[in-house]
CSV table of C-alpha atoms in Angstrom, one decimal:
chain,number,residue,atom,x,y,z
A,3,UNK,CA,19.5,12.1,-15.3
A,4,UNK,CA,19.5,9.6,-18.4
A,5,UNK,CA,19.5,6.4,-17.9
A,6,UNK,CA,20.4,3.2,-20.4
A,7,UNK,CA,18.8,0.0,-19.5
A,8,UNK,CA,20.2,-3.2,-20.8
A,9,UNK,CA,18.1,-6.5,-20.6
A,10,UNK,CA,17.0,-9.6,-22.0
A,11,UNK,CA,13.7,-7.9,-22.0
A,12,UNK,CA,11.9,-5.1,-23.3
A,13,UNK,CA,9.7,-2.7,-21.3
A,14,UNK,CA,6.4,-3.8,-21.2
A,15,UNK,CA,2.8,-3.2,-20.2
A,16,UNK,CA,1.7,-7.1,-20.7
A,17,UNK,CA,5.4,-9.2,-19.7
A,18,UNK,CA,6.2,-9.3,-16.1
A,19,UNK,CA,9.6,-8.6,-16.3
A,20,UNK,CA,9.0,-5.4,-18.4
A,21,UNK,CA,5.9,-3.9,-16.3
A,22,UNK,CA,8.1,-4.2,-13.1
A,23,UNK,CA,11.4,-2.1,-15.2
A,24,UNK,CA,8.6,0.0,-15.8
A,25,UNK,CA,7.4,0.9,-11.9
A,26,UNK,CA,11.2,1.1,-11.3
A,27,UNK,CA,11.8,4.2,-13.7
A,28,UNK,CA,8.4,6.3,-13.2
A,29,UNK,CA,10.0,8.9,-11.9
A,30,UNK,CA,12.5,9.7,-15.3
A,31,UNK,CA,11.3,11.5,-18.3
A,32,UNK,CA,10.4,9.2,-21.5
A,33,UNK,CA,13.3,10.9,-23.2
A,34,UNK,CA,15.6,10.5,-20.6
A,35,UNK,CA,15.2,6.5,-20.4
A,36,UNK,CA,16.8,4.4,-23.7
A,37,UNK,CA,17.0,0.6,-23.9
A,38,UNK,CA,19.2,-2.2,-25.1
A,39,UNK,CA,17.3,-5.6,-25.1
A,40,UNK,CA,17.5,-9.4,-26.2
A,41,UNK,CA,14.7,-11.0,-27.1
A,42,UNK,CA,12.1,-10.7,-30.2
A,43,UNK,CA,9.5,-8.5,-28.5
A,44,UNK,CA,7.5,-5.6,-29.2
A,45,UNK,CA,8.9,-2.7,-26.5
A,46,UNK,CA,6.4,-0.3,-25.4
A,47,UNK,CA,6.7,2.6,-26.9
A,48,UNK,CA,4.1,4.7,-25.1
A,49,UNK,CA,6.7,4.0,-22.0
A,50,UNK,CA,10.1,4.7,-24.1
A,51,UNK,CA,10.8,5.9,-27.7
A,52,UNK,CA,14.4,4.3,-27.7
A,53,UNK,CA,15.4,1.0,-28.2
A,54,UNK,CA,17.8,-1.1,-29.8
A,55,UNK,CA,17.2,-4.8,-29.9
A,56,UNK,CA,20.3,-7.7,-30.7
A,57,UNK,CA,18.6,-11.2,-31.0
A,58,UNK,CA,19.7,-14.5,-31.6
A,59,UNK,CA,18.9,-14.6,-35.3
A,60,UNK,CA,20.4,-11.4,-35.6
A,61,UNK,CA,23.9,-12.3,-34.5
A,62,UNK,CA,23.7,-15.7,-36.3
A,63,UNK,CA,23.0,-13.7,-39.6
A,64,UNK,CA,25.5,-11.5,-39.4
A,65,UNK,CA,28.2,-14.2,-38.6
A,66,UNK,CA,26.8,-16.4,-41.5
A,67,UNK,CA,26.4,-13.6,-44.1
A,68,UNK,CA,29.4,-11.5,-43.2
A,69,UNK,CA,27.5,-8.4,-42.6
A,70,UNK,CA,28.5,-5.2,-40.9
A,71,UNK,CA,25.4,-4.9,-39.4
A,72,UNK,CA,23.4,-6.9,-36.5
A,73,UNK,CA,20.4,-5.5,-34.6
A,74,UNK,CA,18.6,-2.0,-35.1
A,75,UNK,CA,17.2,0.7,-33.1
A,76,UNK,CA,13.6,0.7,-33.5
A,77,UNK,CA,10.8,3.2,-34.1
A,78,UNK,CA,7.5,2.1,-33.3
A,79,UNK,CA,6.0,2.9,-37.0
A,80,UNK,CA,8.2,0.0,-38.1
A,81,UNK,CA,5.7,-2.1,-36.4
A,82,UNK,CA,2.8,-2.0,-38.9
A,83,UNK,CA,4.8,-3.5,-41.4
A,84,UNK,CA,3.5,-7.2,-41.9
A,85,UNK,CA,6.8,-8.7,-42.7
A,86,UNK,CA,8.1,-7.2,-39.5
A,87,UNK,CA,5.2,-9.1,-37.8
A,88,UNK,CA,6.1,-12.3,-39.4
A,89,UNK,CA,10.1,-11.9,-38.5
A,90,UNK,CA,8.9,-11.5,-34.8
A,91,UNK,CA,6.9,-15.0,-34.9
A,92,UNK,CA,10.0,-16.7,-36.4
A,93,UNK,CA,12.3,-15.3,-34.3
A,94,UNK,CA,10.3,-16.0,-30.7
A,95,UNK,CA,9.8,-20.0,-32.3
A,96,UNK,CA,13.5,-20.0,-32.6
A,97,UNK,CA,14.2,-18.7,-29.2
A,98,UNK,CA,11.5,-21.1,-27.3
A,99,UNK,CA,13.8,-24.1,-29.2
A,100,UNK,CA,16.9,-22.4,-27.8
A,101,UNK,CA,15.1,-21.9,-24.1
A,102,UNK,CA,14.0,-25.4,-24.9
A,103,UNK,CA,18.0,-26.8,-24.8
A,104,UNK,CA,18.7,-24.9,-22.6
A,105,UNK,CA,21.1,-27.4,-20.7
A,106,UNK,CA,22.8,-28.2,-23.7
A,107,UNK,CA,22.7,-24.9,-25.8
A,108,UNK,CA,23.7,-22.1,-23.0
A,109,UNK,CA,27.3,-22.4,-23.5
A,110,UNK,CA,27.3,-22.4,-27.4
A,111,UNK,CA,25.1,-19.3,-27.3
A,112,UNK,CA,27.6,-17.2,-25.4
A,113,UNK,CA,30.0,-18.2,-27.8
A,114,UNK,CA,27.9,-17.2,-30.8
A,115,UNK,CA,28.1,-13.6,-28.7
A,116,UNK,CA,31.7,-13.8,-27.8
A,117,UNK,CA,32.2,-13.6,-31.9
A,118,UNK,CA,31.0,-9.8,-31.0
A,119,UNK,CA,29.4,-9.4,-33.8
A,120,UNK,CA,27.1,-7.0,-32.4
A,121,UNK,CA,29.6,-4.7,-31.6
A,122,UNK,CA,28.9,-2.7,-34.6
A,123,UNK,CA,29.5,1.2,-35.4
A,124,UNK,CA,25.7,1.8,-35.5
A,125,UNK,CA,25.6,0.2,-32.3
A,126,UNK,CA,28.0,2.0,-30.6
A,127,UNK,CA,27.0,5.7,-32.4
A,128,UNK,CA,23.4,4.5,-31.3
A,129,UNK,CA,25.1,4.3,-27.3
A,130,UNK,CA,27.1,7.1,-27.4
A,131,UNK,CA,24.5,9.5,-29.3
A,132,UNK,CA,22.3,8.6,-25.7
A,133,UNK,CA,24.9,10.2,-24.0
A,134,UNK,CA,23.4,8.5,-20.7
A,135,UNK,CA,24.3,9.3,-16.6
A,136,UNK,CA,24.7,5.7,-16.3
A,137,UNK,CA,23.7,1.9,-17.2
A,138,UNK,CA,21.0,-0.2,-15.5
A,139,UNK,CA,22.0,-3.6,-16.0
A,140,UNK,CA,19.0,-6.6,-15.2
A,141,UNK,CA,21.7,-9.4,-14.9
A,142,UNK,CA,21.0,-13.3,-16.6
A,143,UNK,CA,22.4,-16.5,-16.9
A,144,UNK,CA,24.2,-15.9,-20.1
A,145,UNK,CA,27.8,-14.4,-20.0
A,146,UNK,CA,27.2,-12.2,-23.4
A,147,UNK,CA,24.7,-9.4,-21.4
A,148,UNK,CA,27.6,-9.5,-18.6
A,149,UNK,CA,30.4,-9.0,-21.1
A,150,UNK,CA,27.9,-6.2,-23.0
A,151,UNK,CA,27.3,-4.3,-19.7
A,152,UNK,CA,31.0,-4.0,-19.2
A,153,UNK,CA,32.1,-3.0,-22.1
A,154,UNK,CA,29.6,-0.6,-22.6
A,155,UNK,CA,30.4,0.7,-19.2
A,156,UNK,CA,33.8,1.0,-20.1
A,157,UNK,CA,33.3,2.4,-23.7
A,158,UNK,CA,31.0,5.0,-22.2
A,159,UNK,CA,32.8,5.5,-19.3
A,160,UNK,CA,29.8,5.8,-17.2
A,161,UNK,CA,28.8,4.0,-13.8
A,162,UNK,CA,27.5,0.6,-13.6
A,163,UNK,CA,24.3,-0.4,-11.1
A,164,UNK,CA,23.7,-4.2,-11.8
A,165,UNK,CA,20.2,-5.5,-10.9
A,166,UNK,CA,19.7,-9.4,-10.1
A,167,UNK,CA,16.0,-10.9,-10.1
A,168,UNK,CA,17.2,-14.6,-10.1
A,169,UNK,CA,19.6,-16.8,-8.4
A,170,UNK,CA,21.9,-18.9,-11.2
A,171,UNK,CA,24.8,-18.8,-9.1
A,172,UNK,CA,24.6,-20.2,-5.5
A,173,UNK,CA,21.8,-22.9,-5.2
A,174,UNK,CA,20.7,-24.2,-8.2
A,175,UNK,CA,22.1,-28.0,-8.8
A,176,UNK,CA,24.2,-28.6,-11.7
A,177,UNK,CA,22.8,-31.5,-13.5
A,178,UNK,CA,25.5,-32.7,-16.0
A,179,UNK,CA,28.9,-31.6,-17.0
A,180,UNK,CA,28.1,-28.8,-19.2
A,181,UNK,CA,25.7,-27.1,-16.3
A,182,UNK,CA,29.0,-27.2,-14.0
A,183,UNK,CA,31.3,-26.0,-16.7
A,184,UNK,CA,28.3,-23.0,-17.4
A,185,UNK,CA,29.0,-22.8,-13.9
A,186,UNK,CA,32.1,-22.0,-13.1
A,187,UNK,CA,32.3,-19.5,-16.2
A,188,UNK,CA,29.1,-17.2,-15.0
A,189,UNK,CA,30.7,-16.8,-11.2
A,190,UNK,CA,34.1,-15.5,-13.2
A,191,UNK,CA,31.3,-13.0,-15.3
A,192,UNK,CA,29.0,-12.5,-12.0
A,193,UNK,CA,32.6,-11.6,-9.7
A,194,UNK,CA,33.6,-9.1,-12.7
A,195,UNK,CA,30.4,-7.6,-13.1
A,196,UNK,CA,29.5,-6.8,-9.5
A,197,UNK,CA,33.0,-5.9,-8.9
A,198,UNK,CA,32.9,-2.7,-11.4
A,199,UNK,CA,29.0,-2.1,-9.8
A,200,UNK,CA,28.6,1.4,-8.8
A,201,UNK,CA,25.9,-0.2,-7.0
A,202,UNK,CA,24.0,-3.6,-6.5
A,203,UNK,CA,20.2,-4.8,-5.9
A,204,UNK,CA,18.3,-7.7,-6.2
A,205,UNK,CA,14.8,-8.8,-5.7
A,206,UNK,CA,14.5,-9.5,-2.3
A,207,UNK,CA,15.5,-9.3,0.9
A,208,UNK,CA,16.9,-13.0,1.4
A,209,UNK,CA,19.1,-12.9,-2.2
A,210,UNK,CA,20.3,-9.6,-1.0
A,211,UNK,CA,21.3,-11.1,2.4
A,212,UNK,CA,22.8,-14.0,0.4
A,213,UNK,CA,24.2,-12.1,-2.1
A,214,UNK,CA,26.0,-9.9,-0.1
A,215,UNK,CA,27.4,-12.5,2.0
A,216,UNK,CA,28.5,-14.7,-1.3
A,217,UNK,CA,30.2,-11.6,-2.6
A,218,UNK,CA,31.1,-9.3,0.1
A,219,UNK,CA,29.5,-6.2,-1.3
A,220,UNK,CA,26.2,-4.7,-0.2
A,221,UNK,CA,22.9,-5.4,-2.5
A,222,UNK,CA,19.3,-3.3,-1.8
A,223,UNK,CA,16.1,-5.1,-2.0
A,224,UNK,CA,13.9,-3.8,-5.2
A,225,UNK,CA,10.7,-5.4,-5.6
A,226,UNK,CA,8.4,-5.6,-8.3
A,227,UNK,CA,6.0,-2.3,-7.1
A,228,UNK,CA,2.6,-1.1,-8.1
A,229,UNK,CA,0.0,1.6,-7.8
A,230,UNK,CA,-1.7,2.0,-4.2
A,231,UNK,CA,-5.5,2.1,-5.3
A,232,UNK,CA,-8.4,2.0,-2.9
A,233,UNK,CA,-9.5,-1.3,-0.7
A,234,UNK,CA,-11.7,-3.2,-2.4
A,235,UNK,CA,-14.6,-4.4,-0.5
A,236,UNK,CA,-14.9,-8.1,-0.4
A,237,UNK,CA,-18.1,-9.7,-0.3
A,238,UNK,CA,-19.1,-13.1,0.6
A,239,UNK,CA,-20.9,-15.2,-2.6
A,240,UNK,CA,-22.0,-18.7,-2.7
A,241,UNK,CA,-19.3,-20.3,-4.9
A,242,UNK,CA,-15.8,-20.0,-3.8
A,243,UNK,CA,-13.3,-18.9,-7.3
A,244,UNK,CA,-9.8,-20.3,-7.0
A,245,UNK,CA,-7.3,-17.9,-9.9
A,246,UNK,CA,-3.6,-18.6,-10.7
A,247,UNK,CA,-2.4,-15.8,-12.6
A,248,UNK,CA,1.4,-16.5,-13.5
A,249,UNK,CA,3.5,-19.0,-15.9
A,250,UNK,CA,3.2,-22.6,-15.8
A,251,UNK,CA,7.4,-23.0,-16.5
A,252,UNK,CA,9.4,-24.4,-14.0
A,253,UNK,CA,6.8,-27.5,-13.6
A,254,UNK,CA,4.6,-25.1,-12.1
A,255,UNK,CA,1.7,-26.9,-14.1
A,256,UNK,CA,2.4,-29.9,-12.2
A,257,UNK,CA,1.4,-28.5,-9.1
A,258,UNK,CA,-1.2,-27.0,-10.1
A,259,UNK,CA,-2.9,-30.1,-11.5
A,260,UNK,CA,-1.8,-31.9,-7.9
A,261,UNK,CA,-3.5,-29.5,-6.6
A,262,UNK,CA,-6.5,-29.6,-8.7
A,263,UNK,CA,-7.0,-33.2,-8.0
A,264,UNK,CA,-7.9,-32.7,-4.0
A,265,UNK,CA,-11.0,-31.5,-5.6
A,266,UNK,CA,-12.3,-28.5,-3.6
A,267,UNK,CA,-15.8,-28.5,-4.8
A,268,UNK,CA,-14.5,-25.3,-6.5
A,269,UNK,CA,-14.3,-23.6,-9.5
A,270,UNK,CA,-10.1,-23.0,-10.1
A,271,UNK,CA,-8.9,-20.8,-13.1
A,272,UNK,CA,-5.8,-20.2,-14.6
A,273,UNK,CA,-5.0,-17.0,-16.5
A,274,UNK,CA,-1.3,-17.5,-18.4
A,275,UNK,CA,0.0,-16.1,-21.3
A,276,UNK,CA,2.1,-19.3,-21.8
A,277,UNK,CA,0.6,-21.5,-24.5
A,278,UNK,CA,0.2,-25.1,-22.6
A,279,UNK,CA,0.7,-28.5,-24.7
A,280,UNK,CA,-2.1,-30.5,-25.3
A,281,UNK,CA,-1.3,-32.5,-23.0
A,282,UNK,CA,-1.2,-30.2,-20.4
A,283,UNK,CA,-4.8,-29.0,-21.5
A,284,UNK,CA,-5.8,-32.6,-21.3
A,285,UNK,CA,-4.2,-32.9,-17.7
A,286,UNK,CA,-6.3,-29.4,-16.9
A,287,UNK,CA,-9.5,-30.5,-18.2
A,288,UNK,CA,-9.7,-33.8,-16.3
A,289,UNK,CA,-9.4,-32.1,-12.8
A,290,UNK,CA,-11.4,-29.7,-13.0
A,291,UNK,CA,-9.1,-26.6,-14.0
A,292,UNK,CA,-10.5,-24.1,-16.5
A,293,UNK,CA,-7.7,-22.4,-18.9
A,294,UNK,CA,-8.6,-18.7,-19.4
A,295,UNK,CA,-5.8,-17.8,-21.2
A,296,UNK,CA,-4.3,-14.4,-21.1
A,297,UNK,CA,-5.3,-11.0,-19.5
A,298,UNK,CA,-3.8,-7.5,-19.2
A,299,UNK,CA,-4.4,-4.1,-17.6
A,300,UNK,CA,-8.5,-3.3,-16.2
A,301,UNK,CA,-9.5,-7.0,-17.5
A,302,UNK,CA,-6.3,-8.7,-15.5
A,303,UNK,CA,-6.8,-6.7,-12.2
A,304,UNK,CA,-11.1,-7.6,-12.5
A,305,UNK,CA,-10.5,-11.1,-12.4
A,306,UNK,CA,-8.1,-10.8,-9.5
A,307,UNK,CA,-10.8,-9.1,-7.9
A,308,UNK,CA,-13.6,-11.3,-8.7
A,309,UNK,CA,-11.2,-14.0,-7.0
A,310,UNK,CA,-12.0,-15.1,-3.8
A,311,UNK,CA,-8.3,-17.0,-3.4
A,312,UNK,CA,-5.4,-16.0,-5.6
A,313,UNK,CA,-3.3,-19.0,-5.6
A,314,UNK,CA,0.5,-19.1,-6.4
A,315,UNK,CA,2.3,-22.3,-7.0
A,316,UNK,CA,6.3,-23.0,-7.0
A,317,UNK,CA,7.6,-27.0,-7.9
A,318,UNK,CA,8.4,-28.6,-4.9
A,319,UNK,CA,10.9,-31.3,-7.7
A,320,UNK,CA,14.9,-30.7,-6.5
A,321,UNK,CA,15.9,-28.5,-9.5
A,322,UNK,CA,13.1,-26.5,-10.0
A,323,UNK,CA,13.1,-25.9,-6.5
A,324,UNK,CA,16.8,-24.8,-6.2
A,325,UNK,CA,15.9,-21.9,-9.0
A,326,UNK,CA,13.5,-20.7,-7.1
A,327,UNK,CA,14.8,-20.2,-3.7
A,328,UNK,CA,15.6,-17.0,-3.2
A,329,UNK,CA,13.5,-15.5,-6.0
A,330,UNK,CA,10.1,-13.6,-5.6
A,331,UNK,CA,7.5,-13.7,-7.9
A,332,UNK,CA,6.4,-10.7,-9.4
A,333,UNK,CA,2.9,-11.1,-9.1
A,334,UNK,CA,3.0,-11.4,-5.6
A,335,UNK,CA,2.7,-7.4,-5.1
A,336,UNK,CA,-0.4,-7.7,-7.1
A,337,UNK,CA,-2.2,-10.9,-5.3
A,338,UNK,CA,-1.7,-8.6,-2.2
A,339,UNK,CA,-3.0,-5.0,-3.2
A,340,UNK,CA,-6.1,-6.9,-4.1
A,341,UNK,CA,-7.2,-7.7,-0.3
A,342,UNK,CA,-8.4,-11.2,-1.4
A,343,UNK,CA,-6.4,-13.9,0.4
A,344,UNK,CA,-3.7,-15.6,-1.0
A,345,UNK,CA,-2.7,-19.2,-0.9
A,346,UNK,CA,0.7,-20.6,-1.4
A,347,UNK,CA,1.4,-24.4,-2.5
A,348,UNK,CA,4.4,-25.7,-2.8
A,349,UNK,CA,8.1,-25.8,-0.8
A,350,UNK,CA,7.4,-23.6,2.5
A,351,UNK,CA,11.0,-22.5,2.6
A,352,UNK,CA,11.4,-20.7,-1.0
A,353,UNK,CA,11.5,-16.7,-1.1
A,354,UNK,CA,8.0,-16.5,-2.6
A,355,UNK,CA,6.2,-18.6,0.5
A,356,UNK,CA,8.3,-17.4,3.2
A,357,UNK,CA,7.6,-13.7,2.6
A,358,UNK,CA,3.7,-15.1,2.4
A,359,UNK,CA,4.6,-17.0,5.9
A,360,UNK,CA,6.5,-14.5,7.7
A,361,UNK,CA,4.8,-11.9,7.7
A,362,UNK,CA,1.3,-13.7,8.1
A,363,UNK,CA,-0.4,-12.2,4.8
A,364,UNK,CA,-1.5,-15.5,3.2
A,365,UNK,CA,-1.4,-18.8,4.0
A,366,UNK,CA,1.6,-21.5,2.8
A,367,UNK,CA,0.2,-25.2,2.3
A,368,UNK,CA,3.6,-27.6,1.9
A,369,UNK,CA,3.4,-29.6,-0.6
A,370,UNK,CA,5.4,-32.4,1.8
A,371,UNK,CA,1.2,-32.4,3.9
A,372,UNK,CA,-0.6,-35.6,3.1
A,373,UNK,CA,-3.8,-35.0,0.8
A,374,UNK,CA,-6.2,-35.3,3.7
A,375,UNK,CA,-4.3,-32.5,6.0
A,376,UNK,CA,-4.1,-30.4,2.2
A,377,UNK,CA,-8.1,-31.2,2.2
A,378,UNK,CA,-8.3,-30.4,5.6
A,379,UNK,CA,-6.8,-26.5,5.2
A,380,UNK,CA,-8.5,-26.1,1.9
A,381,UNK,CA,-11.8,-27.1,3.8
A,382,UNK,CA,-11.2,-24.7,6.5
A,383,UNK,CA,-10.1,-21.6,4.1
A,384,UNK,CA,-13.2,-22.0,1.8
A,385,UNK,CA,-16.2,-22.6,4.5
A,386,UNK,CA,-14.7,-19.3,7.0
A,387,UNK,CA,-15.2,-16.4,4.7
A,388,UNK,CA,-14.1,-13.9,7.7
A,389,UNK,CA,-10.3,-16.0,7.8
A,390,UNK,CA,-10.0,-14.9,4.1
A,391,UNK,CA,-11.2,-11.7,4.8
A,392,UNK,CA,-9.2,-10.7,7.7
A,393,UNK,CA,-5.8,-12.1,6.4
A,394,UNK,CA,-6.5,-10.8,2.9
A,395,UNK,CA,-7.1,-7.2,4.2
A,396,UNK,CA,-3.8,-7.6,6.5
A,397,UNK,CA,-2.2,-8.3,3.2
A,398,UNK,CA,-3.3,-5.0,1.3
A,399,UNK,CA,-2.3,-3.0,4.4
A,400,UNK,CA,1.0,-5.0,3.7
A,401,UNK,CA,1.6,-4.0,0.3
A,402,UNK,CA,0.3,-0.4,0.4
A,403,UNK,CA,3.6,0.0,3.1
A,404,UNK,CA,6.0,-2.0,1.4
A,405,UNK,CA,5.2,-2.2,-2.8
A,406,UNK,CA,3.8,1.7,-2.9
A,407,UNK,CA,5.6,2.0,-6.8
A,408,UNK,CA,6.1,5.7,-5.9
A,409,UNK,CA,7.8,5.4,-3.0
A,410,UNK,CA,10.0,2.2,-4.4
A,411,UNK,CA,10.6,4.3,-7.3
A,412,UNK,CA,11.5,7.4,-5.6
A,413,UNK,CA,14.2,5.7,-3.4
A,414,UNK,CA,15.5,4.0,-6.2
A,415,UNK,CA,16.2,7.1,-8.5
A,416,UNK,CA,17.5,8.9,-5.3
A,417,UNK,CA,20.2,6.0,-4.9
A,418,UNK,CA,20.8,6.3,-9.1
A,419,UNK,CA,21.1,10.0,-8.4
A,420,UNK,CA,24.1,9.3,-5.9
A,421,UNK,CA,25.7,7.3,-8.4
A,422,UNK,CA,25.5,9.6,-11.3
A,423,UNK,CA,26.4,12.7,-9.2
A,424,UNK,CA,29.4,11.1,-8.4
């Protein structure tokens, strides 16, 4: 079975969003797998030899110049170039400006796309020379991957499966008139799109519920899944080590420095690969918070394990929090399979917290508590190592049943399999 995957991002080893397409597809050769992708990043090609990438810049330059070309498949020697390294530097500053609009640039951006520009005779030989079963769309926020998806389903004549990690659609507040207008134009692409779906899944089990009720069409949970790997034992040392491993976007750096402030008596690191301002370094610096920076593979999964609390945050501020209500964060599969106890801060009735809550494998501190009753639980968690110990091993027992990546992946392909076959 081939399968062509079409996403803002590229597979990855290092990018959350790219390691968990990765778990999803273990179970399909490398040359049956080929990817269409978005963004300015380095795919990884020990995963997948076949890409082709359509940026920003690239359909700007093609509009601008009048070419007959935008985008290009990729081979991974074309990576030792320099000026290939360079071109990937400007092109992610560019795209952090765009993200950094985003309220005000989303709706010219999918007109840029709607020139279809992209929709070039390379690009489609490129498609067709795949020759795949069927298209694995991770859905966005931007109409232009919606309108891709379907034509390409079209054009190829193959099946759809649409996969949603986010919610843009159903609770997030609209804060001015161009976020209502985005609005009403991505539930017209959203309808159209999961209308011609073969088949429909999304990150959890409270979007699917919510999905499928908004839409009247059945989604699957797919979580982010990973290795099972032995119990780690976890022994009791004399200083406690607080770790956030994650992004600090969606004012997530806000609550950790709120947190931060209650002063634990303990050390608290934070291992991102975003790059914080200086201000937010100052911010970190006078409470207490040391910046580590980024981490990947064995050096990633020793500092979870040197943890004694793996903390994960989610902005408790209206918006922020209407983004994240339904979605699941991707490292939560990995706090878990460590056996070390996590802790959540933040709203207690987002996706992330209540799948903590609910199933009693970490413990939720609201952000609403007063700073003394936050003291008071932090106090408790950090003196009883045997609490920790207990509720961090319930929570690897919880993840080796439900995030086993081989199992997830199995069922997945065997649902794909239906599709194609049909």
């Amino acid at each position: 079975m081939k399968v062509l995957v079409i996403s803002h991002n590229s597979f990855s080893k290092v990018h959350n969003n790219g390691k968990t397409l990765e778990s999803f597809l273990i179970n399909v050769l490398k040359n049956d797998i080929s990817q269409l992708y978005f963004r300015s990043e380095i795919p990884d090609f020990e995963y997948c030899n076949n890409y082709f990438k359509i940026t920003d810049v690239d359909v700007l330059k093609s509009l601008l110049l009048f070419s007959s070309t935008c985008g290009q498949s990729l081979e991974k020697s074309s990576f030792m170039i320099p000026s290939m390294t360079c071109k990937l530097e400007t092109e992610s500053k560019l795209f952090k400006i765009l993200q950094s609009k985003s309220a005000y640039l989303t709706i010219f951006r999918d007109i840029l796309w709607n020139c279809r520009s992209w929709n070039t005779k390379t690009f489609r030989a490129w498609c067709k020379g795949n020759n795949p079963d069927l298209l694995f769309y991770v859905g966005g926020n931007f109409g232009f991957s919606h309108q891709i998806a379907f034509f390409l389903s079209q054009y190829l004549n193959k099946p759809l499966v649409t996969y949603l990690t986010d919610d843009y659609l159903i609770h997030p507040i609209r804060r001015n008139f161009l976020d209502i207008i985005h609005k009403q134009q991505m539930k017209s692409f959203y309808r159209r799109t999961i209308n011609h779906s073969s088949l429909c899944f999304a990150i959890g089990e409270l979007m699917c519920k919510e999905y499928s009720a908004y839409f009247n069409k059945e989604f699957f949970p797919l979580m982010n899944s990973i290795p099972k790997q032995d119990y780690h034992l976890y022994i009791k040392k004399s200083e406690v080590i607080i770790s956030y491993f994650g992004g600090l976007h969606l004012n997530r750096w806000k609550m950790l420095v709120r947190f931060a402030r209650l002063s634990f008596n303990s050390t608290i690191n934070i291992y991102t690969m975003d790059e914080p301002s200086v201000e937010i370094l100052k911010q970190f610096q006078a409470n207490g918070i040391c910046f580590k920076g980024a981490l990947s593979g064995k050096n990633l999964q020793n500092e979870i394990l040197n943890s004694d609390i793996l903390l994960h945050v989610e902005s408790d501020d209206v918006y922020n929090k209407s983004l994240t209500k339904l979605s699941i964060s991707t490292k939560i599969p990995e706090y878990l399979i460590s056996g070390r106890l996590v802790v959540g801060f933040g709203p207690e009735d987002v996706a992330s917290m209540k799948l903590l809550s609910d199933n009693e494998i970490g413990i939720v501190i609201s952000s609403l508590s007063s700073d003394s009753e936050i003291k008071a639980i932090m106090q408790k968690i950090i003196t009883d190592f045997d609490l920790r110990k207990s509720i961090g091993f319930r929570g690897y027992n919880y993840a080796i049943n439900k995030f086993d990546n081989k199992q997830i992946a199995y069922d997945f392909i065997e649902k794909l399999r239906s599709i194609a076959n049909k």
